[in-house]
C-alpha atoms as one frame of an Amber mdcrd trajectory, in Angstrom:
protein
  17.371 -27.634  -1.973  17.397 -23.748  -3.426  14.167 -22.399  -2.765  12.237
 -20.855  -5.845  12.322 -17.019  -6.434   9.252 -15.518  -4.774   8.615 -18.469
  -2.246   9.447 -16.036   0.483   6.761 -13.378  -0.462   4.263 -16.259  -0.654
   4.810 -17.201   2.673   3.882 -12.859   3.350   0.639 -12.257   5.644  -1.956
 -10.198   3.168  -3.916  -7.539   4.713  -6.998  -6.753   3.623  -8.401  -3.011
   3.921 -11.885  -1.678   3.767 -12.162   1.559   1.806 -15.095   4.016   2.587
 -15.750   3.417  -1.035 -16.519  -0.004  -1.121 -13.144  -0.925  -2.711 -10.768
  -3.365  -0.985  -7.182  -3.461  -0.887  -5.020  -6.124   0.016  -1.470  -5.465
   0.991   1.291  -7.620   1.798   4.888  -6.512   3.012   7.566  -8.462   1.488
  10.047  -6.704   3.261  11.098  -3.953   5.563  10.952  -1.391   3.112   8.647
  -2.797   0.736   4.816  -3.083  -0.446   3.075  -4.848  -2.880  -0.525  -3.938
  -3.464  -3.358  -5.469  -5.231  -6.282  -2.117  -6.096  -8.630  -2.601  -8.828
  -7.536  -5.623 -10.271  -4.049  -3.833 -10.738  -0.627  -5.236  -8.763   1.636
  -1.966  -7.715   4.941  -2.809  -6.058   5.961  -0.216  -4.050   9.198   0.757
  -1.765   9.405   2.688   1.493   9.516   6.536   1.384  10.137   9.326   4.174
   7.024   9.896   5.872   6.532  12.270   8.917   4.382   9.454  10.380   2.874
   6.090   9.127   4.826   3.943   7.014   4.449   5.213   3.519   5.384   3.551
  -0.067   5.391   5.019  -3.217   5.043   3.441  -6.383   4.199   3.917 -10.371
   1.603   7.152  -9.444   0.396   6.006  -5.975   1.268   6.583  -2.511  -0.094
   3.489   0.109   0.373   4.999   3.725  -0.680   3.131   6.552  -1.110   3.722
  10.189  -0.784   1.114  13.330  -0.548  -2.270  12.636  -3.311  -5.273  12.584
  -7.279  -4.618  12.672  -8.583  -1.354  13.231  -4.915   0.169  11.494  -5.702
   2.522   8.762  -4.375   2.387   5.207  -5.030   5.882   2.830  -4.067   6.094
  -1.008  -2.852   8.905  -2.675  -1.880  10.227  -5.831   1.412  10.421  -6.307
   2.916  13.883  -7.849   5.703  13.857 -10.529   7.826  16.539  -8.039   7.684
  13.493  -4.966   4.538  15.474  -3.090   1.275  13.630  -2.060  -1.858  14.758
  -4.390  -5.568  13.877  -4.103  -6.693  11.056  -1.761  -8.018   8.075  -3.316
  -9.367   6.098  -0.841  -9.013   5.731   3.079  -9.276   2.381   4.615  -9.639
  -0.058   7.614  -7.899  -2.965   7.998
């Protein structure tokens, strides 16, 4: 039986971070190098970029980097600059 398009990112564990500002954001991996997160009511997908530590994705004008993996791992968004650069922090989070 073929499988319908998408049934594999279904099947994707969602992680749900705590933002110092109250916000939530809940983030599921799809793949290796990809991210798709859910932020106020808005759906970014995002692919992996070079980061000097953390696993960072970029996509449309935000940056999702995350550190560590399961709870207590920490998840910051960021602005993200027209010349590839990280601007002003939007939130920083808990998972």
């Amino acid at each position: 039986a073929a499988q319908r398009p998408g049934a594999a990112s279904a099947t994707s564990a969602v992680h749900i971070y705590r933002c110092e500002s109250g916000a939530t954001i809940a983030a599921t991996y799809p793949s290796t190098d990809s991210a798709t997160i859910q932020y106020k009511g808005d759906s970014y997908n995002m692919h992996s970029a070079v980061s000097g530590s953390g696993a960072r994705y970029v996509g449309g004008e935000l940056e999702w980097w995350t550190k560590g993996a399961g709870p207590g791992s920490e998840g910051a968004l960021f602005r993200h600059m027209a010349d590839g650069t990280s601007g002003e922090r939007l939130e920083l989070c808990t998972e």
